[in-house]
Amino acid sequence: MTLLEQISPQPTPPDLRGYEYDLVIVGGGIIGLTLASALKDSGLSILLIEAKVASAAVAKGQAYAVHQLSSLIYQGIGVWDKMLPQIAKYYRVRLSDADYPNVVEFTTNDIDTALGYVAEHQALLQPLQEFVQDCANVTYLCPAEVVNTQYQKDIVAIDIKVADQLYSVKSKLLIAADGARSPIRQAAGIKTSGWKYWQSCIVAFVKPEKPHNNTAYERFWSSGPFAILPLPGNRCRIVWTAPHEEAKALCALDDEQFLAELTRRYGDQMGKLELLGDRFVFQVQLMQSDRYVLPRLALIGDAAHNCHPVGGQGLNLGIRDAAALAQVIQTAHQAGKDIGDIQILKDYERWRKLENLTILGFTDLLDRMFSNNFLPVVVVRRLGLWFLQRVPVLKVFMLKLMIGLKGRTPELAKHKRYTTAA
């Protein structure tokens, strides 16, 4: 396997002339790496292309909820044991509506396991990078940039820029894992549907005075959802949704003023808060690609869809995409079929598109139902919380839907290579 990283101003690029691969993955983030890792034993030759220097990609200051199905997928790949020491489990989720006193609490008694995990970006990305370096069938090209693609009957011709030099490779299949603004998707002419919300999200790390007790909070305010996610070292990740101008104003406050506003929404259950590092704001959007596949092309992760961050669904949908596509590709390859054939790729689209749309619609409904003070809507949503509290079957169904245990399970998630994770 070749790993090219820009550790000097002008690295020596590999000789890619005449190279042919079974598939090329554009985007070496968590989702692209997950797909490459899932195909370790597939017998397929893979080229993975990442535009950023690997160390810069790892340094991204983000954190994610990792759902149960995602953890099972990583167990099936064999990388979960490397991730787990840097990840916090949460055993309780408290769901509430502003100052409404009735709180819906999900616990491990509902599904007999940890409800989920919270991981910083590097805790997922770095083990995946290291895992891929041990995959003999994967060539990891980093940094490099795709500058042109040409779809032909039997192959895709791909021009790649490496250290100011152009190289051409051929592949049976091209995978776009290159983010919400995917140049690969746009170049292929695939349109998207959706909208930008009236809200933005503020994200920040804090350290509370009291233990977080591995509890995640989702509190809905009329301005938008407010989530508290537990991290190792008794730290927490805040995801604070508010209308654009309010979010910008909050982010512009000095640390003392910001913490005062944060405490008002956070509550005093964990004592005094300490702000760790910078805080950031980003706009929220919902997006669904009209198609996930074309002949010799498939979209996964944010290249295919985006959703509201309520419930921490975004990354998890992408992980499921990667596992599903890996299964479809490997099954076709083992049967001697062309993995770039549109009929093969449509199996993946049928599997994932409707499931993703269901979650996109559900998160949109949650945000709209809770992000307003219209009295009839307030009555309906609080009645819904009352039912969730008192009808165990409904509560368990809702929990399993949100953590990925109600859709089709990839075969990868049914076969644990390591057994440490629980």
Short mmCIF file of N, CA and C in Angstrom, two decimals, residues 168-287:
data_model
loop_
_atom_site.label_atom_id
_atom_site.label_comp_id
_atom_site.label_asym_id
_atom_site.label_seq_id
_atom_site.Cartn_x
_atom_site.Cartn_y
_atom_site.Cartn_z
N SER A 168 -3.18 10.12 -14.70
CA SER A 168 -4.47 9.55 -15.09
C SER A 168 -4.56 8.10 -14.60
N VAL A 169 -5.71 7.77 -14.05
CA VAL A 169 -5.98 6.39 -13.65
C VAL A 169 -7.33 5.99 -14.21
N LYS A 170 -7.57 4.68 -14.23
CA LYS A 170 -8.85 4.14 -14.68
C LYS A 170 -9.46 3.31 -13.57
N SER A 171 -10.77 3.32 -13.52
CA SER A 171 -11.47 2.58 -12.47
C SER A 171 -12.80 2.06 -12.99
N LYS A 172 -13.23 0.94 -12.42
CA LYS A 172 -14.55 0.41 -12.77
C LYS A 172 -15.66 1.24 -12.10
N LEU A 173 -15.31 1.86 -10.96
CA LEU A 173 -16.31 2.57 -10.18
C LEU A 173 -15.67 3.74 -9.44
N LEU A 174 -16.38 4.86 -9.42
CA LEU A 174 -15.94 6.05 -8.69
C LEU A 174 -16.92 6.32 -7.56
N ILE A 175 -16.39 6.53 -6.35
CA ILE A 175 -17.21 6.81 -5.18
C ILE A 175 -16.98 8.25 -4.75
N ALA A 176 -18.06 9.03 -4.64
CA ALA A 176 -17.96 10.40 -4.13
C ALA A 176 -18.25 10.41 -2.64
N ALA A 177 -17.19 10.62 -1.85
CA ALA A 177 -17.31 10.78 -0.40
C ALA A 177 -16.69 12.13 -0.03
N ASP A 178 -16.92 13.10 -0.89
CA ASP A 178 -16.21 14.38 -0.81
C ASP A 178 -17.05 15.52 -0.27
N GLY A 179 -18.03 15.23 0.57
CA GLY A 179 -18.72 16.25 1.33
C GLY A 179 -19.94 16.85 0.67
N ALA A 180 -20.59 17.75 1.44
CA ALA A 180 -21.88 18.31 1.04
C ALA A 180 -21.81 19.09 -0.26
N ARG A 181 -20.68 19.71 -0.54
CA ARG A 181 -20.52 20.49 -1.78
C ARG A 181 -19.83 19.66 -2.87
N SER A 182 -19.89 18.39 -2.76
CA SER A 182 -19.20 17.41 -3.61
C SER A 182 -18.94 17.87 -5.04
N PRO A 183 -17.69 18.17 -5.38
CA PRO A 183 -17.36 18.48 -6.78
C PRO A 183 -17.65 17.30 -7.72
N ILE A 184 -17.49 16.07 -7.22
CA ILE A 184 -17.76 14.90 -8.06
C ILE A 184 -19.25 14.84 -8.41
N ARG A 185 -20.11 15.07 -7.42
CA ARG A 185 -21.56 15.07 -7.66
C ARG A 185 -21.95 16.18 -8.64
N GLN A 186 -21.40 17.36 -8.40
CA GLN A 186 -21.74 18.50 -9.26
C GLN A 186 -21.27 18.28 -10.69
N ALA A 187 -20.06 17.74 -10.85
CA ALA A 187 -19.53 17.49 -12.20
C ALA A 187 -20.36 16.46 -12.94
N ALA A 188 -20.97 15.53 -12.19
CA ALA A 188 -21.80 14.50 -12.81
C ALA A 188 -23.20 14.99 -13.14
N GLY A 189 -23.53 16.21 -12.70
CA GLY A 189 -24.83 16.80 -13.01
C GLY A 189 -25.97 16.27 -12.17
N ILE A 190 -25.66 15.67 -11.01
CA ILE A 190 -26.71 15.18 -10.13
C ILE A 190 -27.26 16.35 -9.32
N LYS A 191 -28.55 16.57 -9.41
CA LYS A 191 -29.19 17.67 -8.70
C LYS A 191 -29.57 17.26 -7.27
N THR A 192 -29.81 18.25 -6.45
CA THR A 192 -30.20 17.99 -5.07
C THR A 192 -31.49 18.76 -4.75
N SER A 193 -32.20 18.27 -3.74
CA SER A 193 -33.39 18.94 -3.23
C SER A 193 -33.18 19.25 -1.76
N GLY A 194 -33.86 20.28 -1.27
CA GLY A 194 -33.74 20.62 0.14
C GLY A 194 -33.76 22.11 0.37
N TRP A 195 -33.29 22.49 1.55
CA TRP A 195 -33.34 23.91 1.92
C TRP A 195 -32.36 24.17 3.06
N LYS A 196 -32.01 25.44 3.18
CA LYS A 196 -31.24 25.89 4.33
C LYS A 196 -32.23 26.32 5.40
N TYR A 197 -31.97 25.93 6.63
CA TYR A 197 -32.85 26.31 7.74
C TYR A 197 -32.64 27.77 8.13
N TRP A 198 -33.58 28.28 8.90
CA TRP A 198 -33.46 29.62 9.46
C TRP A 198 -32.51 29.64 10.65
N GLN A 199 -31.91 28.49 10.93
CA GLN A 199 -31.10 28.33 12.13
C GLN A 199 -29.63 28.07 11.79
N SER A 200 -28.78 28.40 12.74
CA SER A 200 -27.38 27.99 12.71
C SER A 200 -27.06 27.27 14.01
N CYS A 201 -25.96 26.53 14.01
CA CYS A 201 -25.54 25.79 15.20
C CYS A 201 -24.24 26.37 15.75
N ILE A 202 -24.22 26.57 17.05
CA ILE A 202 -22.98 26.91 17.75
C ILE A 202 -22.47 25.63 18.40
N VAL A 203 -21.21 25.33 18.18
CA VAL A 203 -20.62 24.15 18.80
C VAL A 203 -19.42 24.58 19.65
N ALA A 204 -19.30 23.94 20.80
CA ALA A 204 -18.22 24.29 21.73
C ALA A 204 -17.97 23.13 22.67
N PHE A 205 -16.77 23.10 23.25
CA PHE A 205 -16.42 22.14 24.29
C PHE A 205 -16.44 22.86 25.64
N VAL A 206 -17.01 22.21 26.65
CA VAL A 206 -17.00 22.77 28.00
C VAL A 206 -16.61 21.68 28.99
N LYS A 207 -16.15 22.12 30.16
CA LYS A 207 -15.85 21.20 31.26
C LYS A 207 -16.70 21.62 32.45
N PRO A 208 -17.68 20.80 32.84
CA PRO A 208 -18.51 21.15 33.98
C PRO A 208 -17.81 20.87 35.31
N GLU A 209 -18.25 21.57 36.33
CA GLU A 209 -17.68 21.39 37.67
C GLU A 209 -18.01 20.01 38.24
N LYS A 210 -19.23 19.53 37.96
CA LYS A 210 -19.67 18.24 38.48
C LYS A 210 -19.60 17.17 37.38
N PRO A 211 -19.57 15.88 37.75
CA PRO A 211 -19.50 14.81 36.74
C PRO A 211 -20.71 14.81 35.82
N HIS A 212 -20.47 14.50 34.53
CA HIS A 212 -21.60 14.44 33.59
C HIS A 212 -22.32 13.10 33.67
N ASN A 213 -21.75 12.13 34.37
CA ASN A 213 -22.41 10.84 34.62
C ASN A 213 -22.86 10.15 33.33
N ASN A 214 -22.11 10.36 32.26
CA ASN A 214 -22.39 9.69 30.99
C ASN A 214 -23.84 9.84 30.55
N THR A 215 -24.34 11.06 30.71
CA THR A 215 -25.71 11.39 30.34
C THR A 215 -25.71 12.38 29.19
N ALA A 216 -26.52 12.12 28.17
CA ALA A 216 -26.71 13.05 27.06
C ALA A 216 -28.05 13.76 27.23
N TYR A 217 -28.07 15.03 26.90
CA TYR A 217 -29.28 15.84 27.04
C TYR A 217 -29.68 16.39 25.66
N GLU A 218 -30.98 16.39 25.40
CA GLU A 218 -31.53 17.07 24.22
C GLU A 218 -32.70 17.90 24.74
N ARG A 219 -32.48 19.21 24.82
CA ARG A 219 -33.54 20.09 25.32
C ARG A 219 -33.99 21.00 24.18
N PHE A 220 -35.29 21.02 23.94
CA PHE A 220 -35.84 21.80 22.84
C PHE A 220 -36.31 23.16 23.34
N TRP A 221 -35.78 24.20 22.73
CA TRP A 221 -36.24 25.57 22.99
C TRP A 221 -36.92 26.09 21.73
N SER A 222 -37.71 27.14 21.88
CA SER A 222 -38.40 27.68 20.71
C SER A 222 -37.42 28.18 19.65
N SER A 223 -36.19 28.51 20.06
CA SER A 223 -35.18 28.98 19.10
C SER A 223 -34.49 27.81 18.39
N GLY A 224 -34.60 26.60 18.97
CA GLY A 224 -33.97 25.44 18.36
C GLY A 224 -33.48 24.45 19.41
N PRO A 225 -33.10 23.25 19.00
CA PRO A 225 -32.62 22.22 19.94
C PRO A 225 -31.29 22.62 20.59
N PHE A 226 -31.10 22.13 21.80
CA PHE A 226 -29.88 22.37 22.56
C PHE A 226 -29.41 21.03 23.10
N ALA A 227 -28.25 20.55 22.65
CA ALA A 227 -27.78 19.22 23.03
C ALA A 227 -26.50 19.31 23.84
N ILE A 228 -26.37 18.41 24.82
CA ILE A 228 -25.17 18.27 25.64
C ILE A 228 -24.73 16.82 25.51
N LEU A 229 -23.52 16.61 25.01
CA LEU A 229 -23.01 15.26 24.78
C LEU A 229 -21.78 15.02 25.65
N PRO A 230 -21.73 13.91 26.41
CA PRO A 230 -20.60 13.65 27.29
C PRO A 230 -19.38 13.15 26.53
N LEU A 231 -18.20 13.60 26.96
CA LEU A 231 -16.93 13.18 26.37
C LEU A 231 -15.99 12.67 27.46
N PRO A 232 -14.94 11.95 27.09
CA PRO A 232 -13.96 11.53 28.10
C PRO A 232 -13.35 12.73 28.82
N GLY A 233 -12.85 12.49 30.04
CA GLY A 233 -12.23 13.57 30.81
C GLY A 233 -13.23 14.52 31.40
N ASN A 234 -14.46 14.06 31.60
CA ASN A 234 -15.55 14.89 32.13
C ASN A 234 -15.72 16.19 31.34
N ARG A 235 -15.55 16.08 30.02
CA ARG A 235 -15.84 17.21 29.14
C ARG A 235 -17.19 16.96 28.46
N CYS A 236 -17.75 18.02 27.89
CA CYS A 236 -19.01 17.90 27.16
C CYS A 236 -18.92 18.68 25.86
N ARG A 237 -19.66 18.21 24.89
CA ARG A 237 -19.80 18.91 23.62
C ARG A 237 -21.18 19.56 23.60
N ILE A 238 -21.20 20.86 23.32
CA ILE A 238 -22.45 21.60 23.23
C ILE A 238 -22.80 21.80 21.77
N VAL A 239 -24.05 21.50 21.40
CA VAL A 239 -24.57 21.81 20.07
C VAL A 239 -25.82 22.67 20.29
N TRP A 240 -25.69 23.96 20.04
CA TRP A 240 -26.69 24.96 20.41
C TRP A 240 -27.26 25.57 19.14
N THR A 241 -28.53 25.28 18.85
CA THR A 241 -29.18 25.76 17.65
C THR A 241 -29.99 27.02 17.95
N ALA A 242 -29.84 28.03 17.08
CA ALA A 242 -30.55 29.30 17.26
C ALA A 242 -30.71 29.96 15.89
N PRO A 243 -31.65 30.90 15.74
CA PRO A 243 -31.75 31.65 14.48
C PRO A 243 -30.41 32.31 14.13
N HIS A 244 -30.17 32.50 12.84
CA HIS A 244 -28.85 32.93 12.36
C HIS A 244 -28.28 34.11 13.13
N GLU A 245 -29.05 35.19 13.20
CA GLU A 245 -28.52 36.41 13.81
C GLU A 245 -28.25 36.22 15.29
N GLU A 246 -29.13 35.48 15.96
CA GLU A 246 -28.91 35.20 17.38
C GLU A 246 -27.66 34.35 17.57
N ALA A 247 -27.47 33.36 16.72
CA ALA A 247 -26.29 32.49 16.82
C ALA A 247 -25.01 33.29 16.61
N LYS A 248 -25.02 34.18 15.61
CA LYS A 248 -23.84 35.01 15.35
C LYS A 248 -23.55 35.92 16.53
N ALA A 249 -24.61 36.50 17.10
CA ALA A 249 -24.43 37.40 18.25
C ALA A 249 -23.89 36.64 19.45
N LEU A 250 -24.40 35.45 19.69
CA LEU A 250 -23.92 34.64 20.81
C LEU A 250 -22.45 34.27 20.63
N CYS A 251 -22.09 33.92 19.42
CA CYS A 251 -20.72 33.51 19.14
C CYS A 251 -19.75 34.69 19.27
N ALA A 252 -20.27 35.90 19.09
CA ALA A 252 -19.42 37.10 19.17
C ALA A 252 -19.20 37.59 20.60
N LEU A 253 -19.94 37.03 21.56
CA LEU A 253 -19.77 37.44 22.96
C LEU A 253 -18.39 37.04 23.47
N ASP A 254 -17.91 37.76 24.48
CA ASP A 254 -16.67 37.31 25.12
C ASP A 254 -16.96 36.07 25.94
N ASP A 255 -15.92 35.40 26.40
CA ASP A 255 -16.09 34.11 27.06
C ASP A 255 -17.01 34.18 28.28
N GLU A 256 -16.85 35.21 29.08
CA GLU A 256 -17.65 35.33 30.30
C GLU A 256 -19.13 35.51 29.97
N GLN A 257 -19.43 36.37 29.00
CA GLN A 257 -20.82 36.59 28.60
C GLN A 257 -21.41 35.33 27.95
N PHE A 258 -20.61 34.67 27.12
CA PHE A 258 -21.09 33.46 26.46
C PHE A 258 -21.42 32.38 27.49
N LEU A 259 -20.55 32.20 28.47
CA LEU A 259 -20.79 31.19 29.51
C LEU A 259 -22.04 31.52 30.33
N ALA A 260 -22.29 32.82 30.54
CA ALA A 260 -23.50 33.22 31.28
C ALA A 260 -24.75 32.83 30.50
N GLU A 261 -24.75 33.08 29.18
CA GLU A 261 -25.89 32.70 28.35
C GLU A 261 -26.01 31.18 28.25
N LEU A 262 -24.86 30.53 28.15
CA LEU A 262 -24.85 29.07 28.05
C LEU A 262 -25.44 28.44 29.31
N THR A 263 -25.07 28.97 30.47
CA THR A 263 -25.55 28.42 31.73
C THR A 263 -27.06 28.56 31.86
N ARG A 264 -27.61 29.64 31.31
CA ARG A 264 -29.07 29.83 31.36
C ARG A 264 -29.79 28.68 30.67
N ARG A 265 -29.25 28.21 29.55
CA ARG A 265 -29.89 27.13 28.81
C ARG A 265 -29.45 25.76 29.33
N TYR A 266 -28.22 25.69 29.77
CA TYR A 266 -27.63 24.43 30.23
C TYR A 266 -28.23 24.00 31.56
N GLY A 267 -28.52 24.98 32.43
CA GLY A 267 -28.98 24.66 33.77
C GLY A 267 -27.81 24.53 34.73
N ASP A 268 -28.12 24.33 35.98
CA ASP A 268 -27.06 24.28 36.99
C ASP A 268 -26.82 22.86 37.50
N GLN A 269 -27.31 21.85 36.77
CA GLN A 269 -27.20 20.47 37.26
C GLN A 269 -25.77 19.98 37.34
N MET A 270 -24.84 20.62 36.60
CA MET A 270 -23.45 20.20 36.64
C MET A 270 -22.52 21.28 37.17
N GLY A 271 -23.09 22.29 37.82
CA GLY A 271 -22.27 23.32 38.44
C GLY A 271 -21.68 24.31 37.44
N LYS A 272 -20.61 24.95 37.84
CA LYS A 272 -19.96 25.97 37.01
C LYS A 272 -19.33 25.35 35.77
N LEU A 273 -19.40 26.08 34.66
CA LEU A 273 -18.87 25.60 33.39
C LEU A 273 -17.58 26.32 33.03
N GLU A 274 -16.67 25.58 32.42
CA GLU A 274 -15.43 26.15 31.91
C GLU A 274 -15.39 25.94 30.39
N LEU A 275 -15.18 27.01 29.64
CA LEU A 275 -15.13 26.92 28.19
C LEU A 275 -13.76 26.42 27.75
N LEU A 276 -13.74 25.42 26.90
CA LEU A 276 -12.49 24.84 26.41
C LEU A 276 -12.33 25.14 24.92
N GLY A 277 -11.32 25.90 24.57
CA GLY A 277 -11.05 26.17 23.16
C GLY A 277 -12.03 27.14 22.54
N ASP A 278 -11.99 27.19 21.21
CA ASP A 278 -12.83 28.12 20.45
C ASP A 278 -14.23 27.56 20.28
N ARG A 279 -15.14 28.42 19.94
CA ARG A 279 -16.50 28.01 19.56
C ARG A 279 -16.73 28.40 18.10
N PHE A 280 -17.58 27.64 17.44
CA PHE A 280 -17.79 27.84 16.01
C PHE A 280 -19.29 27.87 15.72
N VAL A 281 -19.64 28.49 14.60
CA VAL A 281 -21.04 28.54 14.17
C VAL A 281 -21.13 28.09 12.71
N PHE A 282 -22.13 27.29 12.39
CA PHE A 282 -22.34 26.87 11.01
C PHE A 282 -23.84 26.80 10.73
N GLN A 283 -24.19 27.07 9.48
CA GLN A 283 -25.60 27.05 9.08
C GLN A 283 -26.07 25.61 8.90
N VAL A 284 -27.34 25.39 9.19
CA VAL A 284 -27.94 24.07 9.12
C VAL A 284 -28.73 23.94 7.82
N GLN A 285 -28.62 22.77 7.19
CA GLN A 285 -29.38 22.54 5.97
C GLN A 285 -29.87 21.11 5.88
N LEU A 286 -30.93 20.94 5.08
CA LEU A 286 -31.42 19.61 4.72
C LEU A 286 -31.18 19.45 3.22
N MET A 287 -30.61 18.33 2.82
CA MET A 287 -30.32 18.09 1.41
C MET A 287 -30.43 16.60 1.11
#
